[in-house]
Amino acid sequence: MSASRPAAVIVLAAGEGTRMKSRTSKVLHEIGGRAMVGHVIAAARALEPGRVFVVVGSRREQVEAYLAEREPGVEAVVQERQGGTGHAVRMVLEQVGALDGTVVVTNGDHPLLSGETLRALAAAHRDEGNAVTVLTTEMPDATGYGRVLRDAGGAVTGIVEHKDATAEQRAVHEINVGMYAFDGALLADALKRVTTDNAGGEEYLTDVVAILRGDGHRAGAFLAPDWVETQGVNDRVQLAQARRQLNDRVLEAHMRAGVTIVDPASTWIDVEVTAEPDAVVHPNTQLHGATHLGAGAEVGPGCTLTDTRVGADATVVNAVCVGAEIGPQASVGPFAYLRPGARLARKAKAGTYVELKNSEVGEGAKVPHLTYVGDAEIGPGANIGAGTIFANYDGVGKHRTEIGAAAFVGSNSVLVAPVTVADGAYTAAGSTVTSDVPPGAIGVARGRQRNIEGWVERSRAGTPSAEAARAARDERDRDGE
Ligand code: UD1
Ligand code: CA
């Protein structure tokens, strides 16, 4: 283990989060497609710590369920009552035993903090040989934050909470971000001496700084250069600000890596989305989850893609896609809905007002207009006429439809599954196809047309239609003479 790798990171996530006014735990509110505590854990993992603990308390079932599902290897520690940040850390040390080496503690409500900054904090802690190193920053509006106190020589002497601070102390702009590196053994000892003698009536973790300093140990501060990433989230206004800032950071990284983002103001990209150079994202587009854009792919305007892979040079316009796979040079939209399991091969098309679910569209095959495709396999080069419905559901179960290579399904066909239209076969427009069409045949499944001469003039006398019919008849009679 390298010297700067801490023994443990402790993430504090047991607080009430009252100001969120939410039935969801504050740390589970998402930005950039990831819970706030997930961002903090990601930053913590950048330190490659021996263990990661998350202190849970308020709405702990929710947080525990999230950790179990999304964060393997992270250990939840219960804080039964919310006795303050010092109490929370004390609970961890009492429950898991002594932690030797460096222990990093971070608040769970700082989703913007980068792993890089945490690493710099841990490195400064090691290089300066401190007992405690506090991450600080110069905050333009320090209201609500703990202020960092220094002596005449500039050495850190302690932290005073906003609530407990004098007017003079409140004038200080260097604040405690809520991230610290401690010597584990000294931390355990100091926490035993933290009192609740303060405005909050809580055990403040921040008091450990003055206690260690009083014992003659070194306390240091690492000043984060960018205060923006150190901001905490206590309410939904700050949540929206953090979301915007994280998004700006994500978009900037994509643009620097060669992705064109036409309108950053109306584009939202989750942190796990990946894109190759020369992908283009048009306005009003949201990319969620594990979405990937291939080189030269164009997405938008007006797209919402979730867990969708877009192949190289494909285009997707005004579409909603969830769990879809769009092949290279394929085209989707405008106004298409691709649901889970929709797969378009190279140069395939799902056009206007087309819905696809659990279906494969073969290479170069086209579904251009007004069509529902469910549970189907469409062969390469096939063409599906406008208004076709793949009737996959019989009221009880779902069934599959197979369309062969270069098959041609006439407009407004209903394909009642299970059914096959084989290679090179056709269906006549307006057919309701209930049995297989063999290779090269045309399936015609509709009433034969018969015309009843003179019906309109007889049965709709006096209407504009009857008059038009009579005029046409007169003309025909004249021409016939
Ligand atoms: C804390 C710091 C303050 C700092 C600020 C930065 C203390 C005493 N103060 O204040 O100096 O400027 O963060 O945002 O630490 N939590 C628990 N158990 C508890 C109480 C809190 O796990 O009993 C967790 C919360 O879920 C939260 C974190 O600790 O993630 C911080 O708690 P919060 O009440 O938000 O502290 P602040 O008042 O913001
Ligand atoms: Ca129809």
Short mmCIF file of C-alpha atoms and ligand atoms in Angstrom, two decimals:
data_model
loop_
_atom_site.label_atom_id
_atom_site.label_comp_id
_atom_site.label_asym_id
_atom_site.label_seq_id
_atom_site.Cartn_x
_atom_site.Cartn_y
_atom_site.Cartn_z
CA MET A 1 0.00 0.00 0.00
CA SER A 2 1.49 3.38 -0.97
CA ALA A 3 2.04 5.82 1.88
CA SER A 4 -0.75 8.17 0.83
CA ARG A 5 -3.38 5.43 0.65
CA PRO A 6 -5.54 5.87 3.74
CA ALA A 7 -6.57 3.00 5.97
CA ALA A 8 -10.19 4.07 5.66
CA VAL A 9 -12.57 6.71 4.37
CA ILE A 10 -15.62 7.46 6.52
CA VAL A 11 -18.54 9.06 4.68
CA LEU A 12 -21.09 10.78 6.93
CA ALA A 13 -24.61 10.19 5.67
CA ALA A 14 -26.79 9.79 8.75
CA GLY A 15 -28.11 13.34 9.03
CA GLU A 16 -31.79 14.30 8.81
CA GLY A 17 -31.50 16.54 5.76
CA THR A 18 -34.55 18.46 7.03
CA ARG A 19 -34.18 21.30 4.57
CA MET A 20 -34.69 19.00 1.58
CA LYS A 21 -38.32 18.49 2.70
CA SER A 22 -38.25 15.04 1.14
CA ARG A 23 -39.29 11.51 1.91
CA THR A 24 -36.06 10.42 0.22
CA SER A 25 -32.81 10.55 2.15
CA LYS A 26 -30.90 13.69 1.23
CA VAL A 27 -27.79 11.78 0.17
CA LEU A 28 -29.84 9.68 -2.28
CA HIS A 29 -31.01 12.66 -4.31
CA GLU A 30 -29.39 12.33 -7.72
CA ILE A 31 -27.36 14.63 -9.86
CA GLY A 32 -25.77 13.54 -13.11
CA GLY A 33 -27.44 10.13 -12.85
CA ARG A 34 -25.84 9.24 -9.53
CA ALA A 35 -26.90 9.69 -5.90
CA MET A 36 -25.03 12.41 -4.04
CA VAL A 37 -23.49 9.83 -1.72
CA GLY A 38 -22.46 7.87 -4.82
CA HIS A 39 -20.43 10.87 -6.01
CA VAL A 40 -18.77 11.15 -2.60
CA ILE A 41 -17.99 7.42 -2.60
CA ALA A 42 -16.53 7.71 -6.12
CA ALA A 43 -14.21 10.49 -4.89
CA ALA A 44 -13.35 8.36 -1.85
CA ARG A 45 -12.48 5.37 -4.04
CA ALA A 46 -9.97 7.54 -5.92
CA LEU A 47 -7.87 7.37 -2.73
CA GLU A 48 -7.79 3.56 -2.96
CA PRO A 49 -8.50 3.29 0.77
CA GLY A 50 -8.31 0.03 2.69
CA ARG A 51 -11.98 0.30 3.68
CA VAL A 52 -14.90 2.63 2.97
CA PHE A 53 -17.52 3.18 5.67
CA VAL A 54 -20.78 5.04 5.27
CA VAL A 55 -22.50 6.17 8.46
CA VAL A 56 -26.26 5.68 8.10
CA GLY A 57 -29.08 6.73 10.41
CA SER A 58 -31.93 8.86 9.16
CA ARG A 59 -33.85 6.85 6.49
CA ARG A 60 -31.16 4.26 6.81
CA GLU A 61 -33.08 1.42 5.07
CA GLN A 62 -33.05 3.50 1.88
CA VAL A 63 -29.35 4.27 2.12
CA GLU A 64 -28.45 0.69 3.05
CA ALA A 65 -30.45 -0.66 0.11
CA TYR A 66 -28.70 1.75 -2.25
CA LEU A 67 -25.26 0.79 -0.95
CA ALA A 68 -26.03 -2.95 -1.16
CA GLU A 69 -27.17 -2.60 -4.76
CA ARG A 70 -24.78 -0.03 -6.16
CA GLU A 71 -21.67 0.11 -4.00
CA PRO A 72 -20.17 -3.31 -3.40
CA GLY A 73 -17.42 -3.31 -0.81
CA VAL A 74 -18.74 -0.28 1.06
CA GLU A 75 -19.57 -0.97 4.72
CA ALA A 76 -22.59 0.68 6.34
CA VAL A 77 -22.26 1.62 10.03
CA VAL A 78 -25.37 2.57 11.98
CA GLN A 79 -25.59 5.73 14.05
CA GLU A 80 -28.76 5.18 16.09
CA ARG A 81 -29.31 8.81 17.04
CA GLN A 82 -27.95 11.81 15.21
CA GLY A 83 -25.62 13.13 17.91
CA GLY A 84 -23.46 15.18 15.56
CA THR A 85 -20.58 14.63 13.15
CA GLY A 86 -18.12 13.78 15.96
CA HIS A 87 -20.59 11.28 17.40
CA ALA A 88 -21.00 9.71 13.94
CA VAL A 89 -17.26 9.12 13.54
CA ARG A 90 -17.02 7.85 17.13
CA MET A 91 -19.71 5.25 16.34
CA VAL A 92 -17.59 3.93 13.46
CA LEU A 93 -14.44 3.66 15.55
CA GLU A 94 -16.34 1.97 18.39
CA GLN A 95 -18.03 -0.51 16.07
CA VAL A 96 -15.12 -1.46 13.80
CA GLY A 97 -12.24 -1.04 16.25
CA ALA A 98 -9.00 0.88 15.94
CA LEU A 99 -8.05 2.19 12.50
CA ASP A 100 -4.30 2.68 12.25
CA GLY A 101 -2.86 5.02 9.67
CA THR A 102 -4.69 7.80 7.89
CA VAL A 103 -8.46 8.07 8.23
CA VAL A 104 -10.21 10.42 5.81
CA VAL A 105 -13.65 11.71 6.84
CA THR A 106 -16.01 13.36 4.37
CA ASN A 107 -19.53 14.74 4.57
CA GLY A 108 -21.98 12.86 2.37
CA ASP A 109 -23.61 15.95 0.90
CA HIS A 110 -20.76 17.36 -1.22
CA PRO A 111 -21.35 15.71 -4.60
CA LEU A 112 -19.05 17.97 -6.61
CA LEU A 113 -15.84 17.25 -4.76
CA SER A 114 -13.36 15.52 -7.06
CA GLY A 115 -11.20 12.54 -6.22
CA GLU A 116 -8.25 14.70 -7.28
CA THR A 117 -8.88 17.23 -4.51
CA LEU A 118 -9.28 14.47 -1.92
CA ARG A 119 -6.02 12.94 -3.12
CA ALA A 120 -4.30 16.32 -2.77
CA LEU A 121 -5.65 16.58 0.79
CA ALA A 122 -4.29 13.13 1.68
CA ALA A 123 -0.92 13.93 0.09
CA ALA A 124 -0.60 17.23 1.99
CA HIS A 125 -1.51 15.40 5.21
CA ARG A 126 1.27 12.87 4.63
CA ASP A 127 3.89 15.36 3.43
CA GLU A 128 3.36 17.75 6.34
CA GLY A 129 3.23 14.97 8.93
CA ASN A 130 0.05 16.39 10.46
CA ALA A 131 -2.20 14.82 13.07
CA VAL A 132 -5.14 16.39 11.24
CA THR A 133 -5.43 18.20 7.93
CA VAL A 134 -8.61 20.09 7.12
CA LEU A 135 -9.77 20.79 3.58
CA THR A 136 -10.58 24.49 3.45
CA THR A 137 -11.53 27.03 0.85
CA GLU A 138 -12.20 30.73 0.50
CA MET A 139 -15.98 30.86 0.19
CA PRO A 140 -17.49 34.12 -1.17
CA ASP A 141 -20.53 33.65 1.06
CA ALA A 142 -19.42 31.69 4.13
CA THR A 143 -22.81 31.79 5.87
CA GLY A 144 -23.58 28.52 7.63
CA TYR A 145 -20.11 27.02 7.29
CA GLY A 146 -17.57 26.39 10.04
CA ARG A 147 -14.79 29.02 10.00
CA VAL A 148 -11.10 28.11 10.14
CA LEU A 149 -9.23 29.83 12.97
CA ARG A 150 -5.50 30.53 12.68
CA ASP A 151 -2.99 32.05 15.08
CA ALA A 152 -0.80 35.08 14.36
CA GLY A 153 1.73 32.82 12.64
CA GLY A 154 -0.95 31.42 10.35
CA ALA A 155 -1.10 27.97 11.98
CA VAL A 156 -4.55 26.35 12.22
CA THR A 157 -5.82 26.42 15.80
CA GLY A 158 -9.40 25.22 15.42
CA ILE A 159 -12.77 25.45 13.69
CA VAL A 160 -15.74 27.37 15.00
CA GLU A 161 -19.25 26.63 13.76
CA HIS A 162 -21.22 29.54 12.28
CA LYS A 163 -23.80 29.22 15.08
CA ASP A 164 -21.11 29.50 17.74
CA ALA A 165 -18.97 32.14 16.07
CA THR A 166 -18.44 35.74 17.15
CA ALA A 167 -19.00 38.55 14.64
CA GLU A 168 -15.24 38.79 14.19
CA GLN A 169 -14.95 35.04 13.49
CA ARG A 170 -17.87 35.19 11.06
CA ALA A 171 -15.92 37.74 9.02
CA VAL A 172 -13.44 34.96 8.16
CA HIS A 173 -13.96 33.59 4.64
CA GLU A 174 -11.80 30.50 4.95
CA ILE A 175 -14.28 27.75 5.70
CA ASN A 176 -14.20 24.10 6.71
CA VAL A 177 -15.33 22.16 3.64
CA GLY A 178 -16.23 19.10 5.74
CA MET A 179 -13.41 16.80 4.55
CA TYR A 180 -10.49 15.86 6.77
CA ALA A 181 -7.49 13.56 6.98
CA PHE A 182 -6.69 12.32 10.49
CA ASP A 183 -4.20 10.09 12.17
CA GLY A 184 -6.54 7.22 13.11
CA ALA A 185 -5.23 6.57 16.62
CA LEU A 186 -5.13 10.26 17.58
CA LEU A 187 -8.64 10.74 16.18
CA ALA A 188 -10.02 7.92 18.33
CA ASP A 189 -8.43 9.39 21.42
CA ALA A 190 -9.55 12.97 20.73
CA LEU A 191 -13.17 11.98 19.99
CA LYS A 192 -13.51 10.67 23.55
CA ARG A 193 -12.92 14.22 24.75
CA VAL A 194 -15.36 16.05 22.45
CA THR A 195 -18.25 17.59 24.42
CA THR A 196 -21.75 18.75 23.47
CA ASP A 197 -21.14 22.16 24.99
CA ASN A 198 -22.12 24.25 21.95
CA ALA A 199 -25.05 25.94 20.21
CA GLY A 200 -26.07 22.73 18.45
CA GLY A 201 -25.83 20.53 21.56
CA GLU A 202 -23.95 18.00 19.41
CA GLU A 203 -20.57 16.31 19.34
CA TYR A 204 -18.76 18.32 16.67
CA LEU A 205 -16.08 16.50 14.70
CA THR A 206 -14.57 19.92 14.12
CA ASP A 207 -13.63 20.18 17.82
CA VAL A 208 -11.03 17.47 17.26
CA VAL A 209 -8.79 20.04 15.54
CA ALA A 210 -8.42 22.24 18.65
CA ILE A 211 -8.11 19.17 20.91
CA LEU A 212 -5.22 17.73 18.91
CA ARG A 213 -3.59 21.13 18.67
CA GLY A 214 -3.94 21.48 22.47
CA ASP A 215 -2.12 18.16 22.84
CA GLY A 216 0.77 19.68 20.91
CA HIS A 217 0.13 17.92 17.58
CA ARG A 218 0.33 19.51 14.17
CA ALA A 219 -2.93 20.68 12.59
CA GLY A 220 -2.83 21.73 8.97
CA ALA A 221 -5.12 23.01 6.26
CA PHE A 222 -5.17 22.22 2.57
CA LEU A 223 -6.77 25.09 0.67
CA ALA A 224 -8.89 23.85 -2.23
CA PRO A 225 -8.24 26.22 -5.14
CA ASP A 226 -11.76 25.95 -6.59
CA TRP A 227 -14.51 26.72 -4.06
CA VAL A 228 -17.22 25.67 -6.52
CA GLU A 229 -16.48 21.96 -6.13
CA THR A 230 -16.49 22.21 -2.35
CA GLN A 231 -20.09 23.37 -2.05
CA GLY A 232 -22.47 21.34 0.08
CA VAL A 233 -26.12 20.62 -0.72
CA ASN A 234 -28.62 21.28 2.05
CA ASP A 235 -31.77 22.13 0.08
CA ARG A 236 -33.21 21.82 -3.42
CA VAL A 237 -31.92 25.19 -4.55
CA GLN A 238 -28.38 24.06 -3.85
CA LEU A 239 -29.22 20.69 -5.42
CA ALA A 240 -30.13 22.45 -8.69
CA GLN A 241 -26.96 24.56 -8.54
CA ALA A 242 -24.83 21.49 -7.96
CA ARG A 243 -26.57 19.67 -10.82
CA ARG A 244 -25.84 22.55 -13.19
CA GLN A 245 -22.21 22.76 -12.09
CA LEU A 246 -21.63 19.04 -12.41
CA ASN A 247 -23.25 19.09 -15.86
CA ASP A 248 -20.99 21.97 -16.96
CA ARG A 249 -17.99 19.92 -15.88
CA VAL A 250 -19.18 16.79 -17.71
CA LEU A 251 -19.95 18.72 -20.92
CA GLU A 252 -16.61 20.47 -20.81
CA ALA A 253 -14.78 17.14 -20.51
CA HIS A 254 -16.67 15.78 -23.56
CA MET A 255 -15.99 18.90 -25.62
CA ARG A 256 -12.29 18.79 -24.76
CA ALA A 257 -12.31 15.14 -25.87
CA GLY A 258 -13.68 16.05 -29.30
CA VAL A 259 -17.47 15.92 -28.91
CA THR A 260 -19.48 18.82 -30.35
CA ILE A 261 -22.18 20.08 -28.00
CA VAL A 262 -24.22 22.61 -29.93
CA ASP A 263 -26.03 24.12 -26.95
CA PRO A 264 -24.54 23.34 -23.54
CA ALA A 265 -27.35 25.27 -21.85
CA SER A 266 -30.00 22.76 -22.94
CA THR A 267 -27.91 19.57 -22.88
CA TRP A 268 -27.73 17.24 -19.89
CA ILE A 269 -25.28 14.37 -19.77
CA ASP A 270 -24.93 11.90 -16.91
CA VAL A 271 -21.49 11.18 -15.53
CA GLU A 272 -21.35 7.62 -16.83
CA VAL A 273 -22.15 8.47 -20.47
CA THR A 274 -19.30 7.94 -22.92
CA ALA A 275 -18.80 9.42 -26.40
CA GLU A 276 -16.23 9.17 -29.13
CA PRO A 277 -14.68 12.11 -30.96
CA ASP A 278 -16.82 13.84 -33.60
CA ALA A 279 -20.06 12.78 -31.98
CA VAL A 280 -22.48 15.73 -32.16
CA VAL A 281 -25.14 16.52 -29.57
CA HIS A 282 -27.88 18.92 -30.71
CA PRO A 283 -30.00 21.10 -28.37
CA ASN A 284 -32.57 19.88 -25.85
CA THR A 285 -30.94 16.50 -25.47
CA GLN A 286 -30.47 14.38 -22.37
CA LEU A 287 -28.14 11.41 -22.23
CA HIS A 288 -28.60 9.14 -19.25
CA GLY A 289 -27.08 6.08 -17.64
CA ALA A 290 -24.65 4.00 -19.66
CA THR A 291 -25.45 5.67 -22.98
CA HIS A 292 -22.62 5.65 -25.52
CA LEU A 293 -22.21 7.70 -28.70
CA GLY A 294 -19.96 6.36 -31.45
CA ALA A 295 -17.68 8.49 -33.59
CA GLY A 296 -19.62 10.88 -35.82
CA ALA A 297 -23.00 9.94 -34.34
CA GLU A 298 -25.49 12.82 -34.32
CA VAL A 299 -28.05 12.94 -31.56
CA GLY A 300 -30.81 15.54 -31.20
CA PRO A 301 -32.39 17.93 -31.24
CA GLY A 302 -34.88 16.81 -28.64
CA CYS A 303 -33.60 13.36 -27.67
CA THR A 304 -33.73 11.54 -24.36
CA LEU A 305 -31.47 8.48 -24.43
CA THR A 306 -31.09 6.11 -21.50
CA ASP A 307 -28.67 3.15 -21.50
CA THR A 308 -28.58 3.34 -25.30
CA ARG A 309 -25.67 2.64 -27.64
CA VAL A 310 -25.53 4.78 -30.77
CA GLY A 311 -23.21 3.48 -33.48
CA ALA A 312 -20.74 5.47 -35.53
CA ASP A 313 -22.32 7.98 -37.93
CA ALA A 314 -25.86 7.07 -36.87
CA THR A 315 -28.46 9.85 -36.54
CA VAL A 316 -31.14 10.11 -33.87
CA VAL A 317 -33.65 12.98 -34.03
CA ASN A 318 -36.48 13.78 -31.59
CA ALA A 319 -36.46 10.33 -30.09
CA VAL A 320 -36.85 8.63 -26.73
CA CYS A 321 -34.65 5.53 -26.48
CA VAL A 322 -34.30 3.24 -23.49
CA GLY A 323 -32.00 0.23 -23.50
CA ALA A 324 -31.70 0.36 -27.30
CA GLU A 325 -28.84 -0.44 -29.63
CA ILE A 326 -28.55 1.66 -32.75
CA GLY A 327 -26.08 0.39 -35.33
CA PRO A 328 -23.59 2.36 -37.36
CA GLN A 329 -25.15 4.69 -39.95
CA ALA A 330 -28.63 3.75 -38.76
CA SER A 331 -31.29 6.44 -38.57
CA VAL A 332 -33.91 7.01 -35.89
CA GLY A 333 -36.78 9.52 -35.84
CA PRO A 334 -38.00 12.14 -35.98
CA PHE A 335 -40.49 11.11 -33.27
CA ALA A 336 -39.49 7.55 -32.57
CA TYR A 337 -39.67 5.54 -29.35
CA LEU A 338 -37.13 2.74 -28.95
CA ARG A 339 -37.81 0.57 -25.93
CA PRO A 340 -35.60 -2.02 -24.23
CA GLY A 341 -34.25 -4.65 -26.61
CA ALA A 342 -34.73 -2.55 -29.74
CA ARG A 343 -31.72 -3.26 -31.97
CA LEU A 344 -31.04 -1.61 -35.29
CA ALA A 345 -28.30 -3.11 -37.45
CA ARG A 346 -26.05 -1.09 -39.73
CA LYS A 347 -27.95 1.40 -41.95
CA ALA A 348 -31.33 0.30 -40.58
CA LYS A 349 -34.07 2.88 -40.12
CA ALA A 350 -36.80 3.47 -37.53
CA GLY A 351 -38.54 6.58 -38.84
CA THR A 352 -41.40 8.85 -37.92
CA TYR A 353 -43.91 7.76 -35.27
CA VAL A 354 -42.34 4.35 -34.95
CA GLU A 355 -42.25 2.37 -31.72
CA LEU A 356 -39.90 -0.59 -31.35
CA LYS A 357 -39.65 -3.05 -28.48
CA ASN A 358 -37.52 -6.18 -28.08
CA SER A 359 -37.02 -6.35 -31.83
CA GLU A 360 -34.19 -6.51 -34.27
CA VAL A 361 -34.17 -4.56 -37.52
CA GLY A 362 -31.67 -6.10 -39.94
CA GLU A 363 -29.00 -4.37 -41.95
CA GLY A 364 -30.46 -1.75 -44.26
CA ALA A 365 -34.04 -2.69 -43.33
CA LYS A 366 -36.53 0.17 -43.07
CA VAL A 367 -39.46 0.88 -40.79
CA PRO A 368 -40.14 4.40 -42.03
CA HIS A 369 -43.56 5.54 -40.77
CA LEU A 370 -46.35 5.05 -38.19
CA THR A 371 -45.52 1.53 -37.07
CA TYR A 372 -45.45 -0.57 -33.91
CA VAL A 373 -42.86 -3.37 -33.90
CA GLY A 374 -42.90 -5.66 -30.86
CA ASP A 375 -41.06 -8.97 -30.35
CA ALA A 376 -39.94 -9.25 -33.96
CA GLU A 377 -36.98 -10.00 -36.12
CA ILE A 378 -36.86 -8.09 -39.37
CA GLY A 379 -34.41 -9.42 -41.95
CA PRO A 380 -31.83 -7.38 -43.82
CA GLY A 381 -33.17 -5.14 -46.56
CA ALA A 382 -36.83 -5.65 -45.61
CA ASN A 383 -39.30 -2.77 -45.92
CA ILE A 384 -42.20 -2.32 -43.53
CA GLY A 385 -45.02 -0.21 -45.00
CA ALA A 386 -46.61 2.77 -43.26
CA GLY A 387 -49.10 1.99 -40.54
CA THR A 388 -48.06 -1.61 -39.97
CA ILE A 389 -48.83 -3.13 -36.58
CA PHE A 390 -46.97 -6.11 -35.22
CA ALA A 391 -49.77 -7.56 -33.05
CA ASN A 392 -47.54 -9.35 -30.55
CA TYR A 393 -50.00 -9.66 -27.66
CA ASP A 394 -53.06 -11.91 -27.72
CA GLY A 395 -54.37 -10.77 -24.35
CA VAL A 396 -52.52 -13.52 -22.52
CA GLY A 397 -49.02 -13.96 -23.90
CA LYS A 398 -46.51 -12.27 -26.18
CA HIS A 399 -45.50 -13.90 -29.47
CA ARG A 400 -42.81 -13.34 -32.06
CA THR A 401 -43.00 -12.24 -35.67
CA GLU A 402 -40.33 -12.98 -38.24
CA ILE A 403 -39.87 -10.98 -41.39
CA GLY A 404 -37.39 -12.43 -43.88
CA ALA A 405 -34.62 -10.82 -45.85
CA ALA A 406 -35.79 -8.26 -48.47
CA ALA A 407 -39.43 -8.96 -47.55
CA PHE A 408 -42.00 -6.24 -48.24
CA VAL A 409 -44.86 -5.66 -45.82
CA GLY A 410 -47.64 -3.61 -47.44
CA SER A 411 -48.96 -0.47 -45.77
CA ASN A 412 -51.42 -0.89 -42.93
CA SER A 413 -50.76 -4.59 -42.48
CA VAL A 414 -51.53 -6.23 -39.17
CA LEU A 415 -49.13 -9.09 -38.48
CA VAL A 416 -50.77 -11.33 -35.90
CA ALA A 417 -48.00 -13.17 -34.03
CA PRO A 418 -46.74 -15.82 -34.05
CA VAL A 419 -46.33 -15.43 -37.79
CA THR A 420 -43.58 -15.43 -40.41
CA VAL A 421 -43.29 -13.48 -43.65
CA ALA A 422 -40.43 -15.37 -45.28
CA ASP A 423 -37.47 -14.19 -47.36
CA GLY A 424 -38.53 -12.16 -50.38
CA ALA A 425 -42.24 -12.44 -49.51
CA TYR A 426 -44.82 -9.64 -49.73
CA THR A 427 -48.02 -8.83 -47.87
CA ALA A 428 -50.73 -6.86 -49.65
CA ALA A 429 -51.57 -3.43 -48.20
CA GLY A 430 -54.30 -3.57 -45.58
CA SER A 431 -53.87 -7.27 -44.88
CA THR A 432 -54.44 -8.87 -41.52
CA VAL A 433 -51.86 -11.64 -41.71
CA THR A 434 -52.59 -14.60 -39.44
CA SER A 435 -50.70 -17.38 -41.22
CA ASP A 436 -47.18 -17.68 -42.57
CA VAL A 437 -46.34 -16.28 -46.02
CA PRO A 438 -43.85 -18.59 -47.80
CA PRO A 439 -40.71 -17.30 -49.55
CA GLY A 440 -41.48 -15.22 -52.62
CA ALA A 441 -45.29 -15.35 -52.15
CA ILE A 442 -47.63 -12.43 -51.58
CA GLY A 443 -50.07 -12.82 -48.70
CA VAL A 444 -53.38 -11.12 -49.45
CA ALA A 445 -55.72 -11.08 -46.49
CA ARG A 446 -58.50 -8.58 -47.01
CA GLY A 447 -62.00 -8.37 -48.49
CA ARG A 448 -62.08 -8.22 -52.31
CA GLN A 449 -63.27 -4.82 -53.52
CA ARG A 450 -66.60 -4.52 -55.37
CA ASN A 451 -68.01 -1.22 -56.74
CA ILE A 452 -71.78 -0.56 -56.73
CA GLU A 453 -72.46 1.77 -59.65
CA GLY A 454 -74.66 4.85 -59.06
CA TRP A 455 -74.99 4.25 -55.31
CA VAL A 456 -74.16 7.85 -54.26
CA GLU A 457 -76.71 9.51 -56.54
CA ARG A 458 -79.38 7.08 -55.39
CA SER A 459 -78.64 6.96 -51.67
CA ARG A 460 -77.15 10.42 -51.01
CA ALA A 461 -79.27 12.56 -53.26
CA GLY A 462 -78.88 16.32 -52.73
CA THR A 463 -75.44 16.11 -51.17
CA PRO A 464 -72.36 17.73 -52.73
CA SER A 465 -71.08 14.20 -53.35
CA ALA A 466 -74.19 13.30 -55.33
CA GLU A 467 -73.87 16.51 -57.34
CA ALA A 468 -70.20 15.82 -58.10
CA ALA A 469 -71.16 12.29 -59.11
CA ARG A 470 -73.85 13.58 -61.46
CA ALA A 471 -71.47 16.15 -63.01
CA ALA A 472 -68.90 13.42 -63.58
CA ARG A 473 -71.57 11.21 -65.16
CA ASP A 474 -72.75 14.06 -67.44
CA GLU A 475 -69.19 14.67 -68.57
CA ARG A 476 -68.62 10.98 -69.17
CA ASP A 477 -71.85 10.80 -71.19
CA ARG A 478 -70.83 13.83 -73.30
CA ASP A 479 -67.34 12.41 -73.91
CA GLY A 480 -68.90 9.08 -74.75
CA GLU A 481 -71.07 10.68 -77.53
C1 UD1 B 1 -20.53 20.64 8.86
C2 UD1 B 1 -19.33 21.14 9.69
C3 UD1 B 1 -18.98 22.55 9.24
C4 UD1 B 1 -18.71 22.56 7.74
C5 UD1 B 1 -19.88 22.00 6.97
C6 UD1 B 1 -19.55 21.87 5.52
C7 UD1 B 1 -19.51 20.05 11.85
C8 UD1 B 1 -19.82 20.22 13.29
N1 UD1 B 1 -19.64 21.12 11.08
O1 UD1 B 1 -21.64 21.48 9.18
O2 UD1 B 1 -17.84 23.02 9.96
O3 UD1 B 1 -18.42 23.91 7.33
O4 UD1 B 1 -20.22 20.69 7.48
O5 UD1 B 1 -20.69 21.48 4.79
O6 UD1 B 1 -19.11 18.97 11.44
N2 UD1 B 1 -24.18 13.68 9.87
C9 UD1 B 1 -24.21 12.41 10.42
N3 UD1 B 1 -24.61 12.26 11.71
C10 UD1 B 1 -24.96 13.31 12.49
C11 UD1 B 1 -24.93 14.60 11.93
C12 UD1 B 1 -24.53 14.75 10.63
O7 UD1 B 1 -23.90 11.43 9.75
O8 UD1 B 1 -25.31 13.08 13.66
C13 UD1 B 1 -23.76 13.83 8.47
C14 UD1 B 1 -24.80 14.46 7.57
O9 UD1 B 1 -25.58 13.46 6.92
C15 UD1 B 1 -23.94 15.22 6.57
C16 UD1 B 1 -22.67 15.54 7.34
O10 UD1 B 1 -22.66 14.70 8.46
O11 UD1 B 1 -23.59 14.45 5.44
C17 UD1 B 1 -22.62 17.00 7.78
O12 UD1 B 1 -23.71 17.26 8.61
P1 UD1 B 1 -24.48 18.63 8.55
O13 UD1 B 1 -25.50 18.64 9.64
O14 UD1 B 1 -24.92 18.92 7.18
O15 UD1 B 1 -23.29 19.62 8.99
P2 UD1 B 1 -23.18 21.16 8.68
O16 UD1 B 1 -24.06 21.92 9.61
O17 UD1 B 1 -23.33 21.39 7.25
CA CA B 2 -53.13 0.57 -39.38
#
